mmCIF file of C-alpha atoms in Angstrom:
data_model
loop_
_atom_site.group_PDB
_atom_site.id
_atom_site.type_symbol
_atom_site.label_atom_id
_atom_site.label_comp_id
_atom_site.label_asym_id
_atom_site.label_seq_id
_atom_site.Cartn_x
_atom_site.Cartn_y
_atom_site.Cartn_z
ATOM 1 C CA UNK V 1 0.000 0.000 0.000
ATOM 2 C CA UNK V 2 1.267 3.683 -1.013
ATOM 3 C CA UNK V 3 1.075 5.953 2.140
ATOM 4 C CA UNK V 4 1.978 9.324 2.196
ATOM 5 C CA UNK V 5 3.965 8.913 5.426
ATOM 6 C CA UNK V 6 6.807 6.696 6.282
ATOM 7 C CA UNK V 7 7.244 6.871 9.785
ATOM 8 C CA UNK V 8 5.118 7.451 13.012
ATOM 9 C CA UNK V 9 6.449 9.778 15.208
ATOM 10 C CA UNK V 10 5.141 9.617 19.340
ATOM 11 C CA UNK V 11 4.874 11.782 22.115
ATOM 12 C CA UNK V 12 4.282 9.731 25.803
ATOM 13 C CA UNK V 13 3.018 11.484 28.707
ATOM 14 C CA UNK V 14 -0.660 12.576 27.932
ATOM 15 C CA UNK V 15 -0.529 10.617 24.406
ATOM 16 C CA UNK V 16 -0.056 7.159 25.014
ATOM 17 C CA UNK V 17 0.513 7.201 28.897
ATOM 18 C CA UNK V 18 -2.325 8.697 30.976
ATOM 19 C CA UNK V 19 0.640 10.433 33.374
ATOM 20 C CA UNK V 20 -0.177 14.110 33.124
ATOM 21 C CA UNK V 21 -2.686 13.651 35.809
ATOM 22 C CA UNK V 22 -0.491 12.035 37.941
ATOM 23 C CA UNK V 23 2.521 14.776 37.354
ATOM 24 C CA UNK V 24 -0.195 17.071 38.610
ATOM 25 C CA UNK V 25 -1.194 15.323 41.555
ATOM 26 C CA UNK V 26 2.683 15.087 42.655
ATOM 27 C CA UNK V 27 3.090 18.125 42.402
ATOM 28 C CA UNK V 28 0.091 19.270 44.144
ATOM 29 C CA UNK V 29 1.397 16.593 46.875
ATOM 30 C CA UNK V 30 4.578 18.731 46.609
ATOM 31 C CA UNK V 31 2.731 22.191 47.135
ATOM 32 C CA UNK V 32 0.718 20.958 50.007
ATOM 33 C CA UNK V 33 3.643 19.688 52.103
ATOM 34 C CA UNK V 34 6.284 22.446 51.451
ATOM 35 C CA UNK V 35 3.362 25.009 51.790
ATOM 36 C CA UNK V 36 3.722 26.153 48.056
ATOM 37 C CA UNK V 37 0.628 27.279 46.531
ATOM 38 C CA UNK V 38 -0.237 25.155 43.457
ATOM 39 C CA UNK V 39 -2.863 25.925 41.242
ATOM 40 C CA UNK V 40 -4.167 24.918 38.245
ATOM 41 C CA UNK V 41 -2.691 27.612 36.137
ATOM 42 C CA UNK V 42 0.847 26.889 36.988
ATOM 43 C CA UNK V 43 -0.386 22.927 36.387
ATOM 44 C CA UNK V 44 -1.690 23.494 32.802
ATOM 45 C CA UNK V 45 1.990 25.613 31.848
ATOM 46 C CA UNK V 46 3.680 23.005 32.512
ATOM 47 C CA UNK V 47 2.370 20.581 30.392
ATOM 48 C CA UNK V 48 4.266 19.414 27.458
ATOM 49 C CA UNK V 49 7.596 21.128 28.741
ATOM 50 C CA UNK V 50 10.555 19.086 29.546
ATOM 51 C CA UNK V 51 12.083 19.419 33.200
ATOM 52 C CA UNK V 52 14.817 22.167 32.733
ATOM 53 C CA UNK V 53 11.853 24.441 30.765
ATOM 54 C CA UNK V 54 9.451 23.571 33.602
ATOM 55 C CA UNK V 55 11.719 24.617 36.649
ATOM 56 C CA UNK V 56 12.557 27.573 34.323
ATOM 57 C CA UNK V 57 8.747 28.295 34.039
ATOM 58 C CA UNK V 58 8.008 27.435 38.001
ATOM 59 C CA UNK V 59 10.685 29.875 38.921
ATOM 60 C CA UNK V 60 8.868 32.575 36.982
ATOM 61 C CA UNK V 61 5.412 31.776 37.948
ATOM 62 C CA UNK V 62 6.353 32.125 41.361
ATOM 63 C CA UNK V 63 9.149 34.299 41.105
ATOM 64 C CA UNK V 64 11.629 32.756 43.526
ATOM 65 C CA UNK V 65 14.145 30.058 42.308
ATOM 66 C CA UNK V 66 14.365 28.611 46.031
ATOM 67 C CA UNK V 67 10.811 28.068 45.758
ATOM 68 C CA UNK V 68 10.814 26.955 42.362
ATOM 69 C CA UNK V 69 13.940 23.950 43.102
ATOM 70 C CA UNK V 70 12.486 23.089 46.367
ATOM 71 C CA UNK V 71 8.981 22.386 44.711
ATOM 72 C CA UNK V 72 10.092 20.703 42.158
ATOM 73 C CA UNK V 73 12.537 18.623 44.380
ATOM 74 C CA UNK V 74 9.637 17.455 46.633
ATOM 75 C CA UNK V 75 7.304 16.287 43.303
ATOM 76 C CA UNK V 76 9.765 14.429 41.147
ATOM 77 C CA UNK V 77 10.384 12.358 44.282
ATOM 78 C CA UNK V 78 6.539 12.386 44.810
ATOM 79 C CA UNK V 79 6.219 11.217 41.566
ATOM 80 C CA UNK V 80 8.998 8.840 41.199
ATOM 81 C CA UNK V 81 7.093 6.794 44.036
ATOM 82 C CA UNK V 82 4.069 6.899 41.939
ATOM 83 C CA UNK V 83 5.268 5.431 38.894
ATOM 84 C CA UNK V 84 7.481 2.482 40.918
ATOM 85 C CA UNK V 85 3.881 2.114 42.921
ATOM 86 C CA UNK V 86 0.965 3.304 40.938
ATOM 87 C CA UNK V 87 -0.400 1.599 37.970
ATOM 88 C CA UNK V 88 0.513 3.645 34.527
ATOM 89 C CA UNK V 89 -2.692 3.764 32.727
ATOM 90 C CA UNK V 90 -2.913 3.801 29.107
ATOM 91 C CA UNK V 91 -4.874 6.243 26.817
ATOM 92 C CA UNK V 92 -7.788 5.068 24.861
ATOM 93 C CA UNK V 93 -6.910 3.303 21.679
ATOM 94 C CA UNK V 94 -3.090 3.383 22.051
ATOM 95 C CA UNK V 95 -2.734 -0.285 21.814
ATOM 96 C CA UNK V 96 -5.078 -0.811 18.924
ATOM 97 C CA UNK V 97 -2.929 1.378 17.151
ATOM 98 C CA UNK V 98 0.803 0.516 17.882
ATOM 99 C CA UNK V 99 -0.576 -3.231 17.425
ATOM 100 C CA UNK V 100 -1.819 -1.639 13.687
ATOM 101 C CA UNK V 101 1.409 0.236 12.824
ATOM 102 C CA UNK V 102 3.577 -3.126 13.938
ATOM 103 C CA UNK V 103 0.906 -5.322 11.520
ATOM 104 C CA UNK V 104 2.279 -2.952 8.875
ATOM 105 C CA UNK V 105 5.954 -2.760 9.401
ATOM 106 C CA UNK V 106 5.792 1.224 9.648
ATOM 107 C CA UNK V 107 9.209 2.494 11.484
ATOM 108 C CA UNK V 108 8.042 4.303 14.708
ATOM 109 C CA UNK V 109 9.949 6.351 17.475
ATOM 110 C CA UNK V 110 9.007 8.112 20.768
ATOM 111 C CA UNK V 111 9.973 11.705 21.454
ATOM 112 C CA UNK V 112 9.367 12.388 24.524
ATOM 113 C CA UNK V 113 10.366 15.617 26.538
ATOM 114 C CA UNK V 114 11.021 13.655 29.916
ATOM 115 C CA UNK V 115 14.302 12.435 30.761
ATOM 116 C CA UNK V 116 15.785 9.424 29.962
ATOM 117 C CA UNK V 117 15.832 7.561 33.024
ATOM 118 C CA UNK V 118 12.599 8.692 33.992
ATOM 119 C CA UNK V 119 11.144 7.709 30.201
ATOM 120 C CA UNK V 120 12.177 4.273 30.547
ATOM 121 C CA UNK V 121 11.094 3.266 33.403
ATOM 122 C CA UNK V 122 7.478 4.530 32.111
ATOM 123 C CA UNK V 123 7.815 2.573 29.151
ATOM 124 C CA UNK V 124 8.547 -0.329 30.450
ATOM 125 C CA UNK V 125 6.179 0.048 33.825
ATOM 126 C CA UNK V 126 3.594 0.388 31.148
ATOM 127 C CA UNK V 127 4.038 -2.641 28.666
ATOM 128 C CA UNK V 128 4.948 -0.485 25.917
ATOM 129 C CA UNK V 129 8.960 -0.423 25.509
ATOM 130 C CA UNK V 130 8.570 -3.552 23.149
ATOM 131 C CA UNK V 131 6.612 -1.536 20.497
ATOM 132 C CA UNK V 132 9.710 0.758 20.227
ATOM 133 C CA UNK V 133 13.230 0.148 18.949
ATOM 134 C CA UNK V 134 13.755 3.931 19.030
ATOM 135 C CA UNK V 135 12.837 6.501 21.789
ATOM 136 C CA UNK V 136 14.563 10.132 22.282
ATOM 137 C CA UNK V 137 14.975 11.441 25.954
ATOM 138 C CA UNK V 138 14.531 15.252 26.954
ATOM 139 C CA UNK V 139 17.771 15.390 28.308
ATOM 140 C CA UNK V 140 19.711 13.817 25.100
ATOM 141 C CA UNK V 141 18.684 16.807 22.758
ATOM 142 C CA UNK V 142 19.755 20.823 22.909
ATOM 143 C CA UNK V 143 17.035 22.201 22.258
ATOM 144 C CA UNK V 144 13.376 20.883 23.790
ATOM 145 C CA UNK V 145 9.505 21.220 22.827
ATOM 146 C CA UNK V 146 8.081 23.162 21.042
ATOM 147 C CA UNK V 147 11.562 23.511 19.500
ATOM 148 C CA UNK V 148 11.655 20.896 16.644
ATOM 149 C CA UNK V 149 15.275 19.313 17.703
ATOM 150 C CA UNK V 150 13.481 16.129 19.514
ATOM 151 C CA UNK V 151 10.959 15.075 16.007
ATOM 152 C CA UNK V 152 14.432 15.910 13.752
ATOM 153 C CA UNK V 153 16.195 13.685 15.827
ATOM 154 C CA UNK V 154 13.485 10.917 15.803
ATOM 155 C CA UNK V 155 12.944 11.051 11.695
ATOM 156 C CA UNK V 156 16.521 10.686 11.569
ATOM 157 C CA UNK V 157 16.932 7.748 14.096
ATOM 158 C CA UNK V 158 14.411 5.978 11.903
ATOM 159 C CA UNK V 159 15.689 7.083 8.413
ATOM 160 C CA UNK V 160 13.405 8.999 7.714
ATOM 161 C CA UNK V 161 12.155 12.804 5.930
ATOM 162 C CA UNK V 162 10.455 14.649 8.444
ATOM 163 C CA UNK V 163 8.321 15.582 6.040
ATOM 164 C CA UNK V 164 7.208 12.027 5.582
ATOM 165 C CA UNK V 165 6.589 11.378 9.230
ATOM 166 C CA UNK V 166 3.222 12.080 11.266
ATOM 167 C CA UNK V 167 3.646 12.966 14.646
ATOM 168 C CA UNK V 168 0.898 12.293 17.458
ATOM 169 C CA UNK V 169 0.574 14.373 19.864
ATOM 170 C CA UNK V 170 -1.635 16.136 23.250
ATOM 171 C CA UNK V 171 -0.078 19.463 24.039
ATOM 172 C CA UNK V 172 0.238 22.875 21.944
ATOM 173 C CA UNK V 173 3.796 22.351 22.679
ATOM 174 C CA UNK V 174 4.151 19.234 21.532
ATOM 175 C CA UNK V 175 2.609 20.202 17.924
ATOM 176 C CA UNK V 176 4.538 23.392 17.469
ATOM 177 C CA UNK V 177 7.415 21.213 17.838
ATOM 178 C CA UNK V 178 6.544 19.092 15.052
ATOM 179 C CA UNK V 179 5.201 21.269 12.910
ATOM 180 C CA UNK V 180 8.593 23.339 13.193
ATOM 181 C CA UNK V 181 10.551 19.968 12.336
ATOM 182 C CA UNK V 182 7.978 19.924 8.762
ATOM 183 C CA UNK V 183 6.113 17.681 9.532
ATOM 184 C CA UNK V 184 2.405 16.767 9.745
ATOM 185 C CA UNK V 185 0.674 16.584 13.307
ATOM 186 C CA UNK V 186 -2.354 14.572 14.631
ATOM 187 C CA UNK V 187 -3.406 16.677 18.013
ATOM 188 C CA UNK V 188 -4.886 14.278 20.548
ATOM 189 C CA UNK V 189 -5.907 16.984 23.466
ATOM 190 C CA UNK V 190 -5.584 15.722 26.825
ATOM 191 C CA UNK V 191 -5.424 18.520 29.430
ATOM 192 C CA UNK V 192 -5.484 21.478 27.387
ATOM 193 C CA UNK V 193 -8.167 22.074 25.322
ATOM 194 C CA UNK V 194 -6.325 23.754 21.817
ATOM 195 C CA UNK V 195 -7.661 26.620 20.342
ATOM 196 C CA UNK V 196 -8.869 27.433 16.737
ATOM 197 C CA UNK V 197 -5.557 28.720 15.535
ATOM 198 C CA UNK V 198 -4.150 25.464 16.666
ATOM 199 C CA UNK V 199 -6.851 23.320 15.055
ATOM 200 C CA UNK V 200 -6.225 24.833 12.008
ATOM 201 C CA UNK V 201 -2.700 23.717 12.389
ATOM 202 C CA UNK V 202 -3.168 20.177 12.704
ATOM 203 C CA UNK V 203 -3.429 17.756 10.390
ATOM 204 C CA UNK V 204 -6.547 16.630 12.184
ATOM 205 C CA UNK V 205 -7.409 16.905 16.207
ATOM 206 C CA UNK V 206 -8.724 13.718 17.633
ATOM 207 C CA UNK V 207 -10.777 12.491 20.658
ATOM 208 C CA UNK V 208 -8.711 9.173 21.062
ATOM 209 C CA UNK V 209 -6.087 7.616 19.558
ATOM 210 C CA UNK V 210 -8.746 5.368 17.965
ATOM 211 C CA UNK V 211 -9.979 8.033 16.321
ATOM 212 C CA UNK V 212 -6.147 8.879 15.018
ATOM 213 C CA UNK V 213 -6.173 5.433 13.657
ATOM 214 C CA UNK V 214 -8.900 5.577 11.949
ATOM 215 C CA UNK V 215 -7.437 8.859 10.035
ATOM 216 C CA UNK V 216 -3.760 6.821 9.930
ATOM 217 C CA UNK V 217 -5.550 3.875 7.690
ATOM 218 C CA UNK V 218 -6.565 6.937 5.297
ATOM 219 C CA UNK V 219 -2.921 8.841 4.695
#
């Protein structure tokens, strides 16, 4: 069959891993022990930004770096218990899919702006590691979401044009990123609701990833 993509690019927290609600609840765990008000505009910043743009951003928000390093301190701990502990739930339709794209061969890589150690143990906590021979770390690039470093580095780990790769992905930040890198981005919104302008960006905004499928089976 003659698609007009070659390679499937993924994002992982909020796309196939429902773990943006449980970064927020560590770090509300975080705010409520070290006194820190957390609220759910700092929360909804956040998402999509790797962990060096997120302390950056905390700092700001609440314009103290002691604050900021302490916070963030407290919920990466917080969080790192949840993940050994917690069950890592998958979003809708993400198995359907990846079980698809392995039926047909089609190269695949995850670009994800969490760190490598971190990543990994998600992946594999999760049952999805085997579905990927290729996954890029936000700590092994220069340059993070929404620049387009991470998706250039993924197209190229798999051989491929970025302009011949479709990237999925949840967050604004996410899509600028792979829109910047050239190529074409499925939005699948899961804490921030995208606006027109970003719509009209996307190569399609989904509900689920079954939905994202369904529009995959049509390129």
């Amino acid at each position: 069959m003659n698609r007009s993509f070659d390679a499937l690019l993924f994002d992982m927290d909020g796309l196939m891993l429902d773990t943006e609600t449980l970064s927020c609840a560590a770090t509300r765990r975080a705010g409520a022990e070290l006194g820190i008000p957390v609220d759910d505009a700092m929360l909804m910043g956040m998402v999509g930004l790797s962990e060096a743009r997120c302390a950056r951003y905390i700092a700001e928000y609440l314009a103290s770096e002691e604050l900021a390093a302490r916070l963030q301190q407290t919920s990466r701990a917080c969080y790192r218990r949840m993940l050994e502990q917690e069950e890592i739930p998958l979003k809708t339709g993400i198995l359907e899919l990846l079980d698809w794209a392995a039926s047909q061969s089609i190269p695949r890589a995850v670009a994800t702006s969490t760190r490598r150690e971190i990543a990994d143990v998600k992946l594999a906590r999760s049952g999805l590691a085997h579905y990927f021979r290729h996954t890029i770390a936000g700590d092994e690039i220069a340059r993070t979401k929404p620049e387009p470093d991470i998706y250039l580095a993924a197209a190229a780990l798999l051989g491929a044009r970025p302009e011949r790769c479709v990237v999925l992905e949840d967050s604004p930040y996410g899509m600028q990123a792979g829109i910047a890198a050239g190529a074409r981005v499925i939005l699948v919104p899961d804490l921030i609701t995208p606006s027109d302008a970003q719509r009209a960006q996307a190569l399609a905004t989904c509900g689920d990833l079954s939905q994202a499928l369904a529009i995959l089976k049509t390129l």
